[in-house]
PDB file of C-alpha atoms in Angstrom:
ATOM      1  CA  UNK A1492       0.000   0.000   0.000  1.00  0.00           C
ATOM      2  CA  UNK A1493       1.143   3.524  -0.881  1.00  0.00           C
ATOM      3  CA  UNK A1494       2.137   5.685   2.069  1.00  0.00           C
ATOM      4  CA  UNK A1495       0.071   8.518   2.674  1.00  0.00           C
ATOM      5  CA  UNK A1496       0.305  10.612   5.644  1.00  0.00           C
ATOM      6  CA  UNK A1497      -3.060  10.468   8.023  1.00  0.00           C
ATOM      7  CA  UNK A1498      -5.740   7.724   9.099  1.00  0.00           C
ATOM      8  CA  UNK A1499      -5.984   5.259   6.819  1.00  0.00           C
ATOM      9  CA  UNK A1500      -9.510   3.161   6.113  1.00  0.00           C
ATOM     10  CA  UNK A1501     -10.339   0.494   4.175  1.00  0.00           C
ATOM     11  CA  UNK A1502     -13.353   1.503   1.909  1.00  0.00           C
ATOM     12  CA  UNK A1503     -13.197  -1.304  -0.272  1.00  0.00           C
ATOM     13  CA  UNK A1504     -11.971  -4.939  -1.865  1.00  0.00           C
ATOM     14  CA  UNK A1505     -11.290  -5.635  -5.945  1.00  0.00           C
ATOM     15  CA  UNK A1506     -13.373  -8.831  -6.408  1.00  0.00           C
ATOM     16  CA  UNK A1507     -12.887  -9.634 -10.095  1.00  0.00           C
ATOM     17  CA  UNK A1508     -13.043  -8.978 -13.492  1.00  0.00           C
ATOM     18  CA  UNK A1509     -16.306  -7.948 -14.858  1.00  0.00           C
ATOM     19  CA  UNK A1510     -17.115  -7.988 -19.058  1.00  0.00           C
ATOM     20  CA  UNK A1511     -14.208  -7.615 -21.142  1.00  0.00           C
ATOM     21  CA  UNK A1512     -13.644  -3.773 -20.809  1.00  0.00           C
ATOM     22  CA  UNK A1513     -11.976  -3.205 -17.610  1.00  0.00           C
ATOM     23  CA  UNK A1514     -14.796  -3.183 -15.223  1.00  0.00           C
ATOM     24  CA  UNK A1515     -14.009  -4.866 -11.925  1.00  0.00           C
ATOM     25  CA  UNK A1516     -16.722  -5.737  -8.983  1.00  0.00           C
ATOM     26  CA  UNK A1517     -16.105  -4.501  -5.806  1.00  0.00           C
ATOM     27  CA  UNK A1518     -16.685  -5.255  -2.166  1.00  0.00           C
ATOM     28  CA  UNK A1519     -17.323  -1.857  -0.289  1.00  0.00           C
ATOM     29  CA  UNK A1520     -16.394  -1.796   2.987  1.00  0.00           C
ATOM     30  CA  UNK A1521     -17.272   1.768   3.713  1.00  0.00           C
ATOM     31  CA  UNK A1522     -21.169   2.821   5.386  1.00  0.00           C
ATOM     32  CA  UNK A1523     -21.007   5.937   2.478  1.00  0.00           C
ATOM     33  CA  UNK A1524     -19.863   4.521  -0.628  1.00  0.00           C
ATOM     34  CA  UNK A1525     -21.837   7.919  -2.876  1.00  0.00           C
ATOM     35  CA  UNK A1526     -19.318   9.614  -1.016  1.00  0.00           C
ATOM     36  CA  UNK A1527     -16.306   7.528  -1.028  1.00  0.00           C
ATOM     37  CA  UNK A1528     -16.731   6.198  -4.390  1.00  0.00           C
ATOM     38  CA  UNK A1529     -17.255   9.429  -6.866  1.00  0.00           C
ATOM     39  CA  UNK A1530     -15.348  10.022 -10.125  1.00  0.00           C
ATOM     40  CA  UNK A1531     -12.071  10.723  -9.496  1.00  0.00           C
ATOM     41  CA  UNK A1532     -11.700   9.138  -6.310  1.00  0.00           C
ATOM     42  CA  UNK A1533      -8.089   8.245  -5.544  1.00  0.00           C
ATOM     43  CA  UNK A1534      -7.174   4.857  -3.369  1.00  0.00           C
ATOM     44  CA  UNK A1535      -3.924   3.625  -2.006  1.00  0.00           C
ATOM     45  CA  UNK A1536      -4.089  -0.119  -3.316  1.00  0.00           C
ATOM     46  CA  UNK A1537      -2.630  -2.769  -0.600  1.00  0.00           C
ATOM     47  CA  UNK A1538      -1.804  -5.516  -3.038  1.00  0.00           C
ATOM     48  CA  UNK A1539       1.466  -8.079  -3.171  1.00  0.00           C
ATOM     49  CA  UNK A1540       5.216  -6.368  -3.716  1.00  0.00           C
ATOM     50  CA  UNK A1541       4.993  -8.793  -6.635  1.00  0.00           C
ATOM     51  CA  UNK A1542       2.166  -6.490  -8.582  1.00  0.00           C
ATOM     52  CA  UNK A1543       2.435  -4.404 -11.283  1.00  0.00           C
ATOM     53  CA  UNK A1544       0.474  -2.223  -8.996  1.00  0.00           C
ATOM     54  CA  UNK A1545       2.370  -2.250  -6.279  1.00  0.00           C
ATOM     55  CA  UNK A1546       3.024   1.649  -4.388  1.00  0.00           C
ATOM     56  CA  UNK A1547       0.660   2.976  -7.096  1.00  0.00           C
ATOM     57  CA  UNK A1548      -2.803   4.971  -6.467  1.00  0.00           C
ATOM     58  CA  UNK A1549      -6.013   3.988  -8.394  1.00  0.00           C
ATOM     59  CA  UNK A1550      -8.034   6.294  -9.609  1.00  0.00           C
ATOM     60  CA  UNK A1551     -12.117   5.547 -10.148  1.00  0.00           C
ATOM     61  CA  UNK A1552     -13.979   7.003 -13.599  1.00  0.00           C
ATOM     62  CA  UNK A1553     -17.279   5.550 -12.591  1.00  0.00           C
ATOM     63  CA  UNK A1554     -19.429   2.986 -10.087  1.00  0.00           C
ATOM     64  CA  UNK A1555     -21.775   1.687 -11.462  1.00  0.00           C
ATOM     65  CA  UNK A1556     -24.220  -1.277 -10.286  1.00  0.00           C
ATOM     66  CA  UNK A1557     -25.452  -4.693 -11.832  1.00  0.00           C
ATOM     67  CA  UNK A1558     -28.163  -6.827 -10.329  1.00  0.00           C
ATOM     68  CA  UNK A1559     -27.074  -5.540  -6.660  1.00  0.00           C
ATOM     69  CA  UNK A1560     -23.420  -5.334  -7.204  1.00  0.00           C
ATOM     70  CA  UNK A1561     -20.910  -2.653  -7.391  1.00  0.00           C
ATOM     71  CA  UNK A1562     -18.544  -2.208 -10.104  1.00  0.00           C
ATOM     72  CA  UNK A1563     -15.692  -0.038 -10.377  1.00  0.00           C
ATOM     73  CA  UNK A1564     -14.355   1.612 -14.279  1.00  0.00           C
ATOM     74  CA  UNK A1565     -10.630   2.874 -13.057  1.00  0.00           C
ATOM     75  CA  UNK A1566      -8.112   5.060 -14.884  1.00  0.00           C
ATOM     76  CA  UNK A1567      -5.337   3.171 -16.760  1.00  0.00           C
ATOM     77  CA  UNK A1568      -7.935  -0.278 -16.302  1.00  0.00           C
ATOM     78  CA  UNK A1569      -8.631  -0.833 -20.254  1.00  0.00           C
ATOM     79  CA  UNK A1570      -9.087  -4.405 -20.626  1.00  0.00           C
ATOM     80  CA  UNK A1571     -10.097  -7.775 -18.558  1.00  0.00           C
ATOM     81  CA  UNK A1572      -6.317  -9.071 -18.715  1.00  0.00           C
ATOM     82  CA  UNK A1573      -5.823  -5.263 -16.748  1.00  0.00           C
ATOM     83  CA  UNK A1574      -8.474  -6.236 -14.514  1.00  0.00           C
ATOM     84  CA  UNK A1575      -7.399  -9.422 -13.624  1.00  0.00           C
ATOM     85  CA  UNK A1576      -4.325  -8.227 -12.535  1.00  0.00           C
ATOM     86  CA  UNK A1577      -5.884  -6.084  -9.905  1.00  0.00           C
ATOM     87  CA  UNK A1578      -8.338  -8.904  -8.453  1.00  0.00           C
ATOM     88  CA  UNK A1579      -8.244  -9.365  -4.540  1.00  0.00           C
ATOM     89  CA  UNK A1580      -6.756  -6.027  -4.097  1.00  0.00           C
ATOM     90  CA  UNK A1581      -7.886  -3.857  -0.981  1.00  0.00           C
ATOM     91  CA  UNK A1582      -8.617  -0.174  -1.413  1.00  0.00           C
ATOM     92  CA  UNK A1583      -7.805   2.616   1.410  1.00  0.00           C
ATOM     93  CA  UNK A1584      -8.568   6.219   0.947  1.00  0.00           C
ATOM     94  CA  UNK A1585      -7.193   9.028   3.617  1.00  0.00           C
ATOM     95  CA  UNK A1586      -9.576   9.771   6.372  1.00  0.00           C
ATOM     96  CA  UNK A1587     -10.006  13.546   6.967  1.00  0.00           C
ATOM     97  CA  UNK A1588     -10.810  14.330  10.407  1.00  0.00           C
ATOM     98  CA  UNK A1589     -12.641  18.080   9.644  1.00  0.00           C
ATOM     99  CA  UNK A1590     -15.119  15.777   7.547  1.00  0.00           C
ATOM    100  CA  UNK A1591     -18.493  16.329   8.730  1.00  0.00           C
ATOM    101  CA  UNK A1592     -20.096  13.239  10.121  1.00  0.00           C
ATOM    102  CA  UNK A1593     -23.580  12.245   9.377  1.00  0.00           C
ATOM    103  CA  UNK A1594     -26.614  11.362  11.798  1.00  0.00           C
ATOM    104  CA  UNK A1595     -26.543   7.962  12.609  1.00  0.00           C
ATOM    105  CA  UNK A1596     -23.450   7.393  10.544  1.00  0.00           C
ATOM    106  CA  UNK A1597     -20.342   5.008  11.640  1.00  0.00           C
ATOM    107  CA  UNK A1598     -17.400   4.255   9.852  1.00  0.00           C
ATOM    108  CA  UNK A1599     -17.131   0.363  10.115  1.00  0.00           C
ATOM    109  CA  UNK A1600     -13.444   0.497  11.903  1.00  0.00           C
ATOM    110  CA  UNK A1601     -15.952   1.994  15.125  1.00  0.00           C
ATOM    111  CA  UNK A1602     -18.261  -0.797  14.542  1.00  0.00           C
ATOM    112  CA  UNK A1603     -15.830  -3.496  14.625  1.00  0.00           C
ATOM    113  CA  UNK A1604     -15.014  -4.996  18.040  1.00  0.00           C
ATOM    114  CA  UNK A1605     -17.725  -3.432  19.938  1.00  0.00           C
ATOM    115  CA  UNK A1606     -19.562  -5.558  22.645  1.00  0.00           C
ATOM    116  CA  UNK A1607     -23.438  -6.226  21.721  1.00  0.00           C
ATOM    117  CA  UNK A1608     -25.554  -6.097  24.737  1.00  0.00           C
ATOM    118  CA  UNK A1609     -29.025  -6.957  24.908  1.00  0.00           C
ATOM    119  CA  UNK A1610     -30.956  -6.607  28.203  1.00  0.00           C
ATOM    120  CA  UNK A1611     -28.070  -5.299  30.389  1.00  0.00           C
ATOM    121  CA  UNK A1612     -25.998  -8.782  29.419  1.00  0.00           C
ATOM    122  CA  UNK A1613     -22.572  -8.893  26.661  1.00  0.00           C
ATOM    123  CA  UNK A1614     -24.086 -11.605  24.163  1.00  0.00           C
ATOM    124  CA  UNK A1615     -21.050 -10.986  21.440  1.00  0.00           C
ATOM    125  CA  UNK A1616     -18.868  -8.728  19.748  1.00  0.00           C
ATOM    126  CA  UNK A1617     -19.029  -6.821  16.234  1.00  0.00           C
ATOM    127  CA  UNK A1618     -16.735  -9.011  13.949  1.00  0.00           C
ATOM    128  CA  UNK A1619     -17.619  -7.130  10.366  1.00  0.00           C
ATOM    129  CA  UNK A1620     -19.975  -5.071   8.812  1.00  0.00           C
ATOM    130  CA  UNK A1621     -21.834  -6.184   4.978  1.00  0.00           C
ATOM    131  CA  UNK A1622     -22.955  -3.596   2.814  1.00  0.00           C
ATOM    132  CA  UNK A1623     -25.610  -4.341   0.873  1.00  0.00           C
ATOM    133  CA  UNK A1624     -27.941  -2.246  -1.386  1.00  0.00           C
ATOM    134  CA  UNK A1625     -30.946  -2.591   0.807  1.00  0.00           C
ATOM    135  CA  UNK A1626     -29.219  -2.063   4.282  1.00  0.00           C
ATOM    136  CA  UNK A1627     -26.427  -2.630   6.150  1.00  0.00           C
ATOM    137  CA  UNK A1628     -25.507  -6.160   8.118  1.00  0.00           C
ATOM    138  CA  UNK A1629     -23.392  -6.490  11.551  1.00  0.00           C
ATOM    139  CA  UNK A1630     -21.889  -9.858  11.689  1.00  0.00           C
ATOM    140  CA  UNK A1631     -22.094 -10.206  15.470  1.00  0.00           C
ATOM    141  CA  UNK A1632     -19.702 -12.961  16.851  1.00  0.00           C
ATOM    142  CA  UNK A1633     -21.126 -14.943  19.497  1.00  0.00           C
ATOM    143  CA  UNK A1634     -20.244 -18.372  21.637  1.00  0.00           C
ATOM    144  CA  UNK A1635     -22.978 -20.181  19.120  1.00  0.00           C
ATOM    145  CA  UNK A1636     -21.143 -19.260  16.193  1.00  0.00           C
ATOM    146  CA  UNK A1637     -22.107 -15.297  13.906  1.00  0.00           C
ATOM    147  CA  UNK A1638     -25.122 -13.902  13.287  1.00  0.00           C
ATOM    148  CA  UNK A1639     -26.134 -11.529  11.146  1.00  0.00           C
ATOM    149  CA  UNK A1640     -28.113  -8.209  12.500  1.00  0.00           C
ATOM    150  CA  UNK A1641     -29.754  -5.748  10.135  1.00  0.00           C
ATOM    151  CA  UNK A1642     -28.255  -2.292  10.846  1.00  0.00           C
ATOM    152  CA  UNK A1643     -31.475  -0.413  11.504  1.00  0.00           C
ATOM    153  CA  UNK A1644     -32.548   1.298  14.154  1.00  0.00           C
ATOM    154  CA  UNK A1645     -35.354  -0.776  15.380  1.00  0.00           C
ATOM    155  CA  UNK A1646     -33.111  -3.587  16.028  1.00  0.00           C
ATOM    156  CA  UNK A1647     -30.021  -1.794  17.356  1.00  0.00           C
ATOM    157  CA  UNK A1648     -31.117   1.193  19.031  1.00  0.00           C
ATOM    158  CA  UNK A1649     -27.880   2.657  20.168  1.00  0.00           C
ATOM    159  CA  UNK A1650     -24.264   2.576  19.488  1.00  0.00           C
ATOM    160  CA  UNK A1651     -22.121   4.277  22.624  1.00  0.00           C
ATOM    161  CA  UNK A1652     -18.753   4.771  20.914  1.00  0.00           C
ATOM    162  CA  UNK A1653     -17.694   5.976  24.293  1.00  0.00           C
ATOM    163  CA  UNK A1654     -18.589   2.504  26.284  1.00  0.00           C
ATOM    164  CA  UNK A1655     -17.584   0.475  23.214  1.00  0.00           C
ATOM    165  CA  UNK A1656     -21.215  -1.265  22.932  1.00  0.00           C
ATOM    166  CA  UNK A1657     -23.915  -1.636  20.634  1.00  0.00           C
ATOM    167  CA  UNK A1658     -27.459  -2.525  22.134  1.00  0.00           C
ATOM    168  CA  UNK A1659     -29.496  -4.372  20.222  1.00  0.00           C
ATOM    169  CA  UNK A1660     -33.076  -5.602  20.428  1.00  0.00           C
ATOM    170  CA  UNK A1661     -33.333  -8.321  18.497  1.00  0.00           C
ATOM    171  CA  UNK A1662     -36.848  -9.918  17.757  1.00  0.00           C
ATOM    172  CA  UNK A1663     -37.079 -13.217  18.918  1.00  0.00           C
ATOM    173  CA  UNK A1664     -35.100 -16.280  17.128  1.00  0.00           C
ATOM    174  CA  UNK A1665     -32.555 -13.575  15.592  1.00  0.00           C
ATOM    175  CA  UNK A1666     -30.050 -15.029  18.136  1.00  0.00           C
ATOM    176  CA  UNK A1667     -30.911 -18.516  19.446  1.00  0.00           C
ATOM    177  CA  UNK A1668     -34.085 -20.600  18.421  1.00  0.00           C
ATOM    178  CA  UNK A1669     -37.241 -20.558  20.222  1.00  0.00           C
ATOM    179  CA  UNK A1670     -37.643 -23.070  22.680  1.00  0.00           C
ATOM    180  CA  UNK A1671     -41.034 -23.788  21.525  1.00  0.00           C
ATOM    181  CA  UNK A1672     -40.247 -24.420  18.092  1.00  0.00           C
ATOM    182  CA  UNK A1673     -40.627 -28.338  18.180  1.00  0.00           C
ATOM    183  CA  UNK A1674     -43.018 -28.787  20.579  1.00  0.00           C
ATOM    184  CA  UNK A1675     -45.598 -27.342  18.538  1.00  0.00           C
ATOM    185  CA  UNK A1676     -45.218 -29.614  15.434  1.00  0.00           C
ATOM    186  CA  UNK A1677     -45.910 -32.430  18.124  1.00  0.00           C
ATOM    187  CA  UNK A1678     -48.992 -31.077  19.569  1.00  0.00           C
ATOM    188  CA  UNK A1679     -50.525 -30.271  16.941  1.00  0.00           C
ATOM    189  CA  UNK A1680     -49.623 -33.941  15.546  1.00  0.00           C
ATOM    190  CA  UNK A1681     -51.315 -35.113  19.269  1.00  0.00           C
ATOM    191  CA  UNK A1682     -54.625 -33.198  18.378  1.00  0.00           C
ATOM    192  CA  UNK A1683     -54.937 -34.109  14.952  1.00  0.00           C
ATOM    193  CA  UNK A1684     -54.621 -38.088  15.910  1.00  0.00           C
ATOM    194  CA  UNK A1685     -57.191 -37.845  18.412  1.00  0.00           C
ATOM    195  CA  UNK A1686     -60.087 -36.122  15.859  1.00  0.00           C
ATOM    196  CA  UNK A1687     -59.093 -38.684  13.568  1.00  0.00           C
ATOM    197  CA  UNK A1688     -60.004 -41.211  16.446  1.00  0.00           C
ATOM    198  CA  UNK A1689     -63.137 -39.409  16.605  1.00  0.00           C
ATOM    199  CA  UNK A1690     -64.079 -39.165  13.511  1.00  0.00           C
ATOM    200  CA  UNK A1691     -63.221 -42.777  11.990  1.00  0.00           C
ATOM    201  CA  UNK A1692     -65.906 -42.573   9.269  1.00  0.00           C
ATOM    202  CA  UNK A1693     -63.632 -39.519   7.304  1.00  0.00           C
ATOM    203  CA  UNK A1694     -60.272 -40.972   8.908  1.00  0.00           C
ATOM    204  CA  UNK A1695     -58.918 -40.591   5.213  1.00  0.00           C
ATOM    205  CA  UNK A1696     -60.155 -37.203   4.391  1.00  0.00           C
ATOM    206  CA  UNK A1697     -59.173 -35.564   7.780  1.00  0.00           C
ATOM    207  CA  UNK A1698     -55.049 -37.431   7.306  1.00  0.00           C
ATOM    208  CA  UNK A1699     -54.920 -35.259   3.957  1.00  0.00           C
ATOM    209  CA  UNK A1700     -54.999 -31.622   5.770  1.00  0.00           C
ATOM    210  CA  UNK A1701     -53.588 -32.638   8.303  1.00  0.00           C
ATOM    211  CA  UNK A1702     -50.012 -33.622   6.732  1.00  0.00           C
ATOM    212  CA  UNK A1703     -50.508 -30.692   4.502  1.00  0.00           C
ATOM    213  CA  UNK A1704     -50.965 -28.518   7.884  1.00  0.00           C
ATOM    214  CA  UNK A1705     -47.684 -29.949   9.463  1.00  0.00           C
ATOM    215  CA  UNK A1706     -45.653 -29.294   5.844  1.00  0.00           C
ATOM    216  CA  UNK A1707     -46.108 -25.159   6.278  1.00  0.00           C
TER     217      UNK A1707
END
């Protein structure tokens, strides 16, 4: 990666070659990519000492998007072989601290690594953030394994950079399964056994629903 004085962040990740004319797809990293990812953006590229690219910047024409993806047109990028050469490579832009922050607005370095606490109690930690074109995802690490929470504020209420957590208020199942989940395939097998007892005359009609009932 180029040296360039100031805070570094990591906005974004080269995927691969896209068509034939030097498009690449990219992974954004960054919670404002219409700011970040204008033309003539420049990026410090963090690729091997190996690369053609190496200690260079990359500059960005356009972003454009295909069925929900991002992809990148870059100065000097004028073919696939071009854009080949640059897959896998991870983009960093100068952070300016005067920059204005917006409401309800982190950068995903501040996200990263803070506890998630949900009633009082530390259930996991902030391991990555997704961008996606509908709304952002935490990945939230927890003893169970990760689990992905949708950004929004109904579900994560408050972020206290200060305190290093992130409370969330997850609806229920988001981070365990409910306890009643299989017994209520079994009662409702119980019931429908006994009103086929009942009702012997239509024993085959009332089996029909019934499995059909248990399916959804």
């Amino acid at each position: 990666m180029a040296d360039t004085a100031g805070t570094q962040l990591r906005v974004g990740r080269l995927l691969k070659a896209h068509g034939l004319k030097g498009a690449i797809k990219v992974e954004l990293y960054t919670d404002d990519p219409a700011r970040r990812f204008v033309p003539g953006a420049e990026f410090s590229l963090q690729v091997p000492d190996s690369s053609p690219w190496y200690g260079k910047n990359l500059v960005l024409r356009e972003l454009r998007w295909y069925n929900g993806h991002a992809v990148g047109f870059f100065d000097g990028v004028e073919d696939r072989t071009a854009a080949e050469g640059l897959a896998k490579a991870i983009l960093w832009v100068t952070h300016v601290e005067e920059e204005a922050p917006e409401d309800d607005a982190w950068y995903d370095h501040q996200l990263i690594g803070l506890a998630v606490v949900r009633d009082g109690e530390r259930i996991g930690e902030v391991a990555h953030v997704d961008h996606l074109p509908a709304q952002d995802l935490l990945i939230v690490k927890t003893r169970g394994g990760e689990v992905m929470v949708p950004f929004v504020s109904a579900i994560v209420p408050e972020v206290d950079l200060a305190a290093g957590t992130l409370t969330v208020t997850p609806p229920p199942g988001l981070f365990e399964e409910l306890p009643e989940a299989e017994a209520v395939p079994e009662a409702s097998a119980e019931t429908t056994e006994t009103e086929t007892t009942e009702t012997e005359t239509t024993e085959a009609d009332a089996a029909a629903p019934a499995e059909a009932e248990r399916d959804e």
